[in-house]
Amino acid sequence: MASPTSTNPAHAHFESFLQAQLCQDVLSSFQELCGALGLEPGGGLPQYHKIKDQLNYWSAKSLWTKLDKRAGQPVYQQGRACTSTKCLVVGAGPCGLRVAVELALLGARVVLVEKRTKFSRHNVLHLWPFTIHDLRALGAKKFYGRFCTGTLDHISIRQLQLLLLKVALLLGVEIHWGVTFTGLQPPPRKGSGWHAQLQPNPPAQLANYEFDVLISAAGGKFVPEGFKVREMRGKLAIGITANFVNGRTVEETQVPEISGVARIYNQSFFQSLLKATGIDLENIVYYKDDTHYFVMTAKKQCLLRLGVLRQDWPDTDRLLGSANVVPEALQRFARAAADFATHGKLGKLEFAQDAHGQPDVSAFDFTSMMRAESSARVQEKHGARLLLGLVGDCLVEPFWPLGTGVARGFLAAFDAAWMVKRWAEGAESLEVLAERESLYQLLSQTSPENMHRNVAQYGLDPATRYPNLNLRAVTPNQVRDLYDVLAKEPVQRNNDKTDTGMPATGSAGTQEELLRWCQEQTAGYPGVHVSDLSSSWADGLALCALVHRLQPGLLEPSELQGLGALEATAWALKVAENELGITPVVSAQAVVAGSDPLGLIAYLSHFHSAFKSTAHSPGPVSQASPGTSSAVLFLSKLQRTLQRSRAKENAEDAGGKKLRLEAGAGDLCALCGEHLYVLERLCVNGHFFHRSCFRCHTCEVTLWPGGYEQHPGDGHFYCLQHLPQPDHKEEGSDRGPESPELPTPSENSMPPGLSTPTASQEGASPVPDPSQPTRRQIRLSSPERQRLSSLNLTPDPEMEPPPKPPRSCSALARHALESSFVGWGLPVQSPQDLQGLRHHHALCCLTGAGAGGSRTSQFFFLALVAMEKEEKESPFSSEEEEEDVPLDSDVEQALQTFAKTSATMNNYPTWRRTLLRRAKEEEMKRFCKAQTIQRRLNEIEAALRELEAEGVKLELALRRQSSSPEQQKKLWVGQLLQLVDKKNSLVAEEAELMITVQELNLEEKQWQLDQELRGYMNWEETLKTAADRQAEDQVLRKLVDLVNQRDALIRFQEERRLSELALGTGAQG
């Protein structure tokens, strides 16, 4: 058998080709390889077979085995599926190279043009499981031995491009460097084909190349003519990337990676960062690859304060332009953030060099992301048809914190190649486009959780990747506008955003419908006669009657005796806000004076939209209405709880029930004093603000429900991260502003007629308040503490709702056994598994083996069983065992606690690595979820600004055009009410997201407390000092408090589920 040390020079060239780490080295070594073999590069699949036949020694054969296995899949038809198809691929990014590989496997002739001449992007991409398997199947480990050997699955863009470039060259893809694609050149006459317009001076062979398929992967800034792009915009978001030299020293390898930390749920980390460095971030990620790669989202005010930005500009391009960014300050900023995040363990951070030889650090804007409205088109001229497709960033720009770019890019590449295959098979053009658009609809929804689990079966056929696939979701008739015959006038595509907010002709009766509904709801109350939407509400009785009808237990007629019109109106506004979730947009003074009729109409329309589907009966109305946001109500109670807690800490009298009327009118902002239009009004503590004014006094970030507090000293509003702390705190109370006590569900939080799922409290040991000394008397046994430390109360959406958790601490601890290792990402064990482990553990106790009396070993055996099941179900082959990498001392110690006495962990390095990997995966899932929420909150904020602008225009028209026809005014009011309804829907969605934020926040804190408590419990009791025991008790008290808070969230979710269930049952009836 031949070896690489034989006299055949092609073997040495091939080994150089495999090991080359620069683009030019790859190209030159491949050129030399082809020269030695007597071949011309770019010869398609026949070239691959010739190379394979002549290089048959062991090192090459291992690669040919993998590529042959891929090429042998039936979908490729032995490389004859697209033999008559000529393709041009624009862009040698990861997605462009990946689609070129697929087209080459189909047998098409593939020419790729790239304007760059080298690969220099060090930024690191997160990989989904299917992308790892896909790249391994293409020989990734052969080209790059360190592929996916760390605790996180990722690869640098440069290494990924090199890997795919080598595969593309072997498969016969013809690649031209330094050539820029500028446009298409249609066929000049019948019988000719499509050409590309290229610069600067393409070779004659390339200039004359005729093709019938164009795939653009040239990035988000270049989309071929004819494609329409939609902008998805949020608020200003500034990202910073930094790449530092990786010396691969022992110290560097021991620094743990950061899968993602987000301020939205881990405020303590960013508060410490701010105090230590003055740097204010939203999130940060650290990957260790060819470089030490950091990416973070920075706040504009922080960048201005630290001198990174010279001047504040409203235009983002000008704000982040090179003339406005100070390079030295940006480098100091990135270095300080990276040093703090890694606890200074990376030593002296030296920047890697970018393509221009400058430090590889940059600031970029991801405020808006572009998305093509269609993924493919067909153009025809003089009978010559051209199929155009998009992949990569020019199809959908990814949101970088989610790590979806390369995964969805590869999926789009597969879908585009499948489209070309269908095109080559002779399918109708409209049918091909319809199938492609059906697949495109799925792309933005894909995640590792909702795709087929068996990644080994993934292939070009979409059915192998997408469950519940419907290739006819888009019909051929819907894509006729994607077929352009250039000799004719192109068909104008209907825009999806044709809804301008204008009501239909029949919507003019909206105001009358609202009046009729109010009359029906207030009928029968003495002294209440509603004849209009202004003066009839001035005495406050009509509003009180409306609230009483919707929820009789909230207002009693006896409570209104002796109250004036102003007090009665203010009382009704407050009760509706606190118990129904209807936020005021009009002040009590304006209602009584009748000075703000539009504000009153908008306020009443909120009642109407929330409760209009309920029956008009004299009895109470169920709160479980589709328009009612229970999340808004829950966060409202949470905010009041925060205020009471803060007032109590500062020894203020917050217990009085006397109603405090707002100080100013509802049409003036309490902060800036400017006029407030109806759509602009945000009510907080009885005062009205512009949403743009209601920001943190320190960092100027938008304040969201449940995430802010008003300081009693200076009266300013702060986010919880920047809330000033009192100079002294009660001993033993560590509840910072980031740890609010969640409200306990009350009777009024459930709809009438539905029983709250509570168990008897008799016999349960109550949980005392942290401020009471009696809390220090809690004592639990070590097993109870162990089980309590891993208590997981997160509901599984795919399972039945959990029963109400028991109230006693001991019962909580017993209830937690089966989820002991959920914090490490391990699956929950079944009762049968637990019973078998108990039997095994008892046997160990009898025989004296394995330190059977150790509680740690019992839980470790639980982990081992889970790991064995995990490995049996793993789709990856054992032939490519991952390398064992050194771990830092902290993580090593945390893992060693699971087998402290039995020393089992050292004997199973694969399990040790798997435990750590699963923990990092759980962290990444939490981070991605948080970033999805953050992005949606930013989009909601931008949408609310647009609604406010439209509302201001309508309100000005209504107030100024007094001479306008009555019908026109009704139309304007109808439009205004529609905008109010859209705003209420967005606010409700915002509240739902903030509930999820609270869940993530509590989950993160429980994980941190879990780790801290495990450290204490693994000490020998005889070695603990009094201070150690006191600290352990404090951690345990915090954990019990946190369990109660998560219990409140679960109760809220359960109540909402029961409400929706009752509503659905009623609708079916």
PDB file of C-alpha atoms in Angstrom, residues 517-680:
ATOM      1  CA  TRP A 517     -71.867  48.259  24.644  1.00  0.00           C
ATOM      2  CA  CYS A 518     -71.352  50.773  27.489  1.00  0.00           C
ATOM      3  CA  GLN A 519     -75.106  51.335  27.714  1.00  0.00           C
ATOM      4  CA  GLU A 520     -75.756  47.595  27.943  1.00  0.00           C
ATOM      5  CA  GLN A 521     -73.125  47.100  30.640  1.00  0.00           C
ATOM      6  CA  THR A 522     -74.312  49.980  32.840  1.00  0.00           C
ATOM      7  CA  ALA A 523     -78.052  49.397  32.408  1.00  0.00           C
ATOM      8  CA  GLY A 524     -79.972  48.907  35.657  1.00  0.00           C
ATOM      9  CA  TYR A 525     -77.652  50.873  37.954  1.00  0.00           C
ATOM     10  CA  PRO A 526     -79.473  53.685  39.825  1.00  0.00           C
ATOM     11  CA  GLY A 527     -78.440  57.161  38.810  1.00  0.00           C
ATOM     12  CA  VAL A 528     -76.503  55.950  35.762  1.00  0.00           C
ATOM     13  CA  HIS A 529     -77.709  57.078  32.327  1.00  0.00           C
ATOM     14  CA  VAL A 530     -75.135  56.765  29.549  1.00  0.00           C
ATOM     15  CA  SER A 531     -76.164  58.766  26.504  1.00  0.00           C
ATOM     16  CA  ASP A 532     -72.726  59.700  25.148  1.00  0.00           C
ATOM     17  CA  LEU A 533     -69.011  59.091  25.618  1.00  0.00           C
ATOM     18  CA  SER A 534     -68.225  62.337  27.395  1.00  0.00           C
ATOM     19  CA  SER A 535     -70.589  64.105  29.831  1.00  0.00           C
ATOM     20  CA  SER A 536     -72.386  60.930  30.950  1.00  0.00           C
ATOM     21  CA  TRP A 537     -69.200  59.839  32.733  1.00  0.00           C
ATOM     22  CA  ALA A 538     -68.460  63.104  34.561  1.00  0.00           C
ATOM     23  CA  ASP A 539     -69.999  62.089  37.913  1.00  0.00           C
ATOM     24  CA  GLY A 540     -67.936  58.882  38.124  1.00  0.00           C
ATOM     25  CA  LEU A 541     -70.997  56.681  38.694  1.00  0.00           C
ATOM     26  CA  ALA A 542     -71.048  55.241  35.171  1.00  0.00           C
ATOM     27  CA  LEU A 543     -67.396  54.228  35.383  1.00  0.00           C
ATOM     28  CA  CYS A 544     -67.919  52.632  38.795  1.00  0.00           C
ATOM     29  CA  ALA A 545     -70.954  50.786  37.432  1.00  0.00           C
ATOM     30  CA  LEU A 546     -68.925  49.454  34.498  1.00  0.00           C
ATOM     31  CA  VAL A 547     -66.195  48.154  36.809  1.00  0.00           C
ATOM     32  CA  HIS A 548     -68.795  46.607  39.151  1.00  0.00           C
ATOM     33  CA  ARG A 549     -70.538  44.848  36.267  1.00  0.00           C
ATOM     34  CA  LEU A 550     -67.319  43.326  35.025  1.00  0.00           C
ATOM     35  CA  GLN A 551     -66.146  42.291  38.508  1.00  0.00           C
ATOM     36  CA  PRO A 552     -68.752  42.747  41.251  1.00  0.00           C
ATOM     37  CA  GLY A 553     -66.375  41.899  44.075  1.00  0.00           C
ATOM     38  CA  LEU A 554     -64.132  44.878  43.366  1.00  0.00           C
ATOM     39  CA  LEU A 555     -66.497  47.762  44.004  1.00  0.00           C
ATOM     40  CA  GLU A 556     -69.437  47.883  46.398  1.00  0.00           C
ATOM     41  CA  PRO A 557     -72.088  50.599  46.130  1.00  0.00           C
ATOM     42  CA  SER A 558     -71.653  51.335  49.821  1.00  0.00           C
ATOM     43  CA  GLU A 559     -68.057  52.359  49.204  1.00  0.00           C
ATOM     44  CA  LEU A 560     -69.189  55.156  46.902  1.00  0.00           C
ATOM     45  CA  GLN A 561     -71.345  56.893  49.507  1.00  0.00           C
ATOM     46  CA  GLY A 562     -69.949  60.264  50.440  1.00  0.00           C
ATOM     47  CA  LEU A 563     -67.469  60.325  47.570  1.00  0.00           C
ATOM     48  CA  GLY A 564     -67.450  63.211  45.140  1.00  0.00           C
ATOM     49  CA  ALA A 565     -67.263  62.836  41.379  1.00  0.00           C
ATOM     50  CA  LEU A 566     -63.470  63.230  41.336  1.00  0.00           C
ATOM     51  CA  GLU A 567     -62.857  60.708  44.127  1.00  0.00           C
ATOM     52  CA  ALA A 568     -65.290  58.172  42.661  1.00  0.00           C
ATOM     53  CA  THR A 569     -63.683  58.430  39.228  1.00  0.00           C
ATOM     54  CA  ALA A 570     -60.175  58.134  40.656  1.00  0.00           C
ATOM     55  CA  TRP A 571     -61.245  55.120  42.733  1.00  0.00           C
ATOM     56  CA  ALA A 572     -62.691  53.380  39.646  1.00  0.00           C
ATOM     57  CA  LEU A 573     -59.541  54.105  37.593  1.00  0.00           C
ATOM     58  CA  LYS A 574     -57.329  52.685  40.323  1.00  0.00           C
ATOM     59  CA  VAL A 575     -59.401  49.542  40.879  1.00  0.00           C
ATOM     60  CA  ALA A 576     -59.649  48.864  37.131  1.00  0.00           C
ATOM     61  CA  GLU A 577     -55.863  49.149  36.823  1.00  0.00           C
ATOM     62  CA  ASN A 578     -55.005  47.054  39.871  1.00  0.00           C
ATOM     63  CA  GLU A 579     -57.570  44.271  39.478  1.00  0.00           C
ATOM     64  CA  LEU A 580     -58.589  44.215  35.805  1.00  0.00           C
ATOM     65  CA  GLY A 581     -55.339  45.222  34.136  1.00  0.00           C
ATOM     66  CA  ILE A 582     -56.925  48.224  32.363  1.00  0.00           C
ATOM     67  CA  THR A 583     -54.238  50.910  32.407  1.00  0.00           C
ATOM     68  CA  PRO A 584     -55.541  54.518  32.441  1.00  0.00           C
ATOM     69  CA  VAL A 585     -54.899  56.800  29.494  1.00  0.00           C
ATOM     70  CA  VAL A 586     -56.944  59.653  30.908  1.00  0.00           C
ATOM     71  CA  SER A 587     -56.839  61.397  34.293  1.00  0.00           C
ATOM     72  CA  ALA A 588     -59.728  61.558  36.732  1.00  0.00           C
ATOM     73  CA  GLN A 589     -59.781  65.349  36.448  1.00  0.00           C
ATOM     74  CA  ALA A 590     -60.147  65.167  32.663  1.00  0.00           C
ATOM     75  CA  VAL A 591     -63.027  62.664  32.936  1.00  0.00           C
ATOM     76  CA  VAL A 592     -64.915  64.868  35.417  1.00  0.00           C
ATOM     77  CA  ALA A 593     -64.255  68.067  33.476  1.00  0.00           C
ATOM     78  CA  GLY A 594     -64.994  66.437  30.122  1.00  0.00           C
ATOM     79  CA  SER A 595     -61.844  68.055  28.742  1.00  0.00           C
ATOM     80  CA  ASP A 596     -60.406  64.974  27.063  1.00  0.00           C
ATOM     81  CA  PRO A 597     -63.144  63.122  25.154  1.00  0.00           C
ATOM     82  CA  LEU A 598     -60.689  61.275  22.925  1.00  0.00           C
ATOM     83  CA  GLY A 599     -58.785  59.998  25.960  1.00  0.00           C
ATOM     84  CA  LEU A 600     -62.012  58.763  27.537  1.00  0.00           C
ATOM     85  CA  ILE A 601     -63.078  57.033  24.310  1.00  0.00           C
ATOM     86  CA  ALA A 602     -59.689  55.328  24.069  1.00  0.00           C
ATOM     87  CA  TYR A 603     -59.919  54.239  27.715  1.00  0.00           C
ATOM     88  CA  LEU A 604     -63.420  52.792  27.344  1.00  0.00           C
ATOM     89  CA  SER A 605     -62.405  51.016  24.155  1.00  0.00           C
ATOM     90  CA  HIS A 606     -59.884  49.033  26.208  1.00  0.00           C
ATOM     91  CA  PHE A 607     -62.763  47.696  28.337  1.00  0.00           C
ATOM     92  CA  HIS A 608     -64.725  46.947  25.183  1.00  0.00           C
ATOM     93  CA  SER A 609     -61.941  45.049  23.414  1.00  0.00           C
ATOM     94  CA  ALA A 610     -61.177  43.046  26.560  1.00  0.00           C
ATOM     95  CA  PHE A 611     -64.726  42.071  27.517  1.00  0.00           C
ATOM     96  CA  LYS A 612     -66.868  42.457  24.401  1.00  0.00           C
ATOM     97  CA  SER A 613     -67.094  38.696  23.818  1.00  0.00           C
ATOM     98  CA  THR A 614     -68.809  38.133  27.159  1.00  0.00           C
ATOM     99  CA  ALA A 615     -72.540  37.691  27.448  1.00  0.00           C
ATOM    100  CA  HIS A 616     -74.664  40.683  28.431  1.00  0.00           C
ATOM    101  CA  SER A 617     -76.067  39.374  31.665  1.00  0.00           C
ATOM    102  CA  PRO A 618     -76.676  40.976  35.059  1.00  0.00           C
ATOM    103  CA  GLY A 619     -74.194  38.573  36.661  1.00  0.00           C
ATOM    104  CA  PRO A 620     -70.438  38.948  36.886  1.00  0.00           C
ATOM    105  CA  VAL A 621     -68.390  38.709  33.765  1.00  0.00           C
ATOM    106  CA  SER A 622     -65.589  36.169  33.552  1.00  0.00           C
ATOM    107  CA  GLN A 623     -62.172  37.718  33.434  1.00  0.00           C
ATOM    108  CA  ALA A 624     -61.006  35.025  31.060  1.00  0.00           C
ATOM    109  CA  SER A 625     -61.619  37.096  27.987  1.00  0.00           C
ATOM    110  CA  PRO A 626     -59.367  36.949  24.946  1.00  0.00           C
ATOM    111  CA  GLY A 627     -58.546  40.631  25.187  1.00  0.00           C
ATOM    112  CA  THR A 628     -57.689  40.648  28.857  1.00  0.00           C
ATOM    113  CA  SER A 629     -53.977  40.402  29.523  1.00  0.00           C
ATOM    114  CA  SER A 630     -53.471  38.486  32.726  1.00  0.00           C
ATOM    115  CA  ALA A 631     -49.743  39.111  32.289  1.00  0.00           C
ATOM    116  CA  VAL A 632     -50.306  42.887  32.477  1.00  0.00           C
ATOM    117  CA  LEU A 633     -52.281  42.363  35.663  1.00  0.00           C
ATOM    118  CA  PHE A 634     -49.628  40.073  37.135  1.00  0.00           C
ATOM    119  CA  LEU A 635     -46.824  42.537  36.393  1.00  0.00           C
ATOM    120  CA  SER A 636     -48.891  45.359  37.827  1.00  0.00           C
ATOM    121  CA  LYS A 637     -49.120  43.466  41.104  1.00  0.00           C
ATOM    122  CA  LEU A 638     -45.438  42.658  40.929  1.00  0.00           C
ATOM    123  CA  GLN A 639     -44.605  46.338  40.522  1.00  0.00           C
ATOM    124  CA  ARG A 640     -46.707  47.268  43.553  1.00  0.00           C
ATOM    125  CA  THR A 641     -44.954  44.546  45.538  1.00  0.00           C
ATOM    126  CA  LEU A 642     -41.600  46.035  44.564  1.00  0.00           C
ATOM    127  CA  GLN A 643     -42.721  49.461  45.718  1.00  0.00           C
ATOM    128  CA  ARG A 644     -43.995  48.156  49.045  1.00  0.00           C
ATOM    129  CA  SER A 645     -40.751  46.266  49.636  1.00  0.00           C
ATOM    130  CA  ARG A 646     -38.671  49.349  48.871  1.00  0.00           C
ATOM    131  CA  ALA A 647     -40.852  51.554  51.083  1.00  0.00           C
ATOM    132  CA  LYS A 648     -40.537  49.060  53.929  1.00  0.00           C
ATOM    133  CA  GLU A 649     -36.750  48.952  53.595  1.00  0.00           C
ATOM    134  CA  ASN A 650     -36.603  52.739  53.809  1.00  0.00           C
ATOM    135  CA  ALA A 651     -38.961  52.879  56.797  1.00  0.00           C
ATOM    136  CA  GLU A 652     -41.603  54.743  54.884  1.00  0.00           C
ATOM    137  CA  ASP A 653     -45.315  54.546  55.497  1.00  0.00           C
ATOM    138  CA  ALA A 654     -46.534  52.543  52.529  1.00  0.00           C
ATOM    139  CA  GLY A 655     -49.421  50.850  54.260  1.00  0.00           C
ATOM    140  CA  GLY A 656     -51.967  53.599  54.019  1.00  0.00           C
ATOM    141  CA  LYS A 657     -54.927  52.941  51.784  1.00  0.00           C
ATOM    142  CA  LYS A 658     -55.817  56.557  51.185  1.00  0.00           C
ATOM    143  CA  LEU A 659     -56.050  57.197  47.479  1.00  0.00           C
ATOM    144  CA  ARG A 660     -53.344  59.505  46.178  1.00  0.00           C
ATOM    145  CA  LEU A 661     -54.542  61.498  43.187  1.00  0.00           C
ATOM    146  CA  GLU A 662     -52.143  62.290  40.400  1.00  0.00           C
ATOM    147  CA  ALA A 663     -50.391  65.597  40.709  1.00  0.00           C
ATOM    148  CA  GLY A 664     -50.748  66.726  37.125  1.00  0.00           C
ATOM    149  CA  ALA A 665     -53.124  66.519  34.219  1.00  0.00           C
ATOM    150  CA  GLY A 666     -53.167  63.493  31.951  1.00  0.00           C
ATOM    151  CA  ASP A 667     -52.275  65.509  28.866  1.00  0.00           C
ATOM    152  CA  LEU A 668     -48.845  66.605  30.148  1.00  0.00           C
ATOM    153  CA  CYS A 669     -45.777  64.427  30.621  1.00  0.00           C
ATOM    154  CA  ALA A 670     -44.694  64.337  34.275  1.00  0.00           C
ATOM    155  CA  LEU A 671     -41.018  64.414  33.228  1.00  0.00           C
ATOM    156  CA  CYS A 672     -40.638  66.714  30.251  1.00  0.00           C
ATOM    157  CA  GLY A 673     -43.850  68.741  30.710  1.00  0.00           C
ATOM    158  CA  GLU A 674     -44.691  68.461  26.991  1.00  0.00           C
ATOM    159  CA  HIS A 675     -48.151  67.660  25.670  1.00  0.00           C
ATOM    160  CA  LEU A 676     -49.219  64.012  25.685  1.00  0.00           C
ATOM    161  CA  TYR A 677     -51.396  62.675  22.909  1.00  0.00           C
ATOM    162  CA  VAL A 678     -53.621  59.678  23.597  1.00  0.00           C
ATOM    163  CA  LEU A 679     -51.415  57.068  21.920  1.00  0.00           C
ATOM    164  CA  GLU A 680     -48.332  58.419  23.688  1.00  0.00           C
TER     165      GLU A 680
END
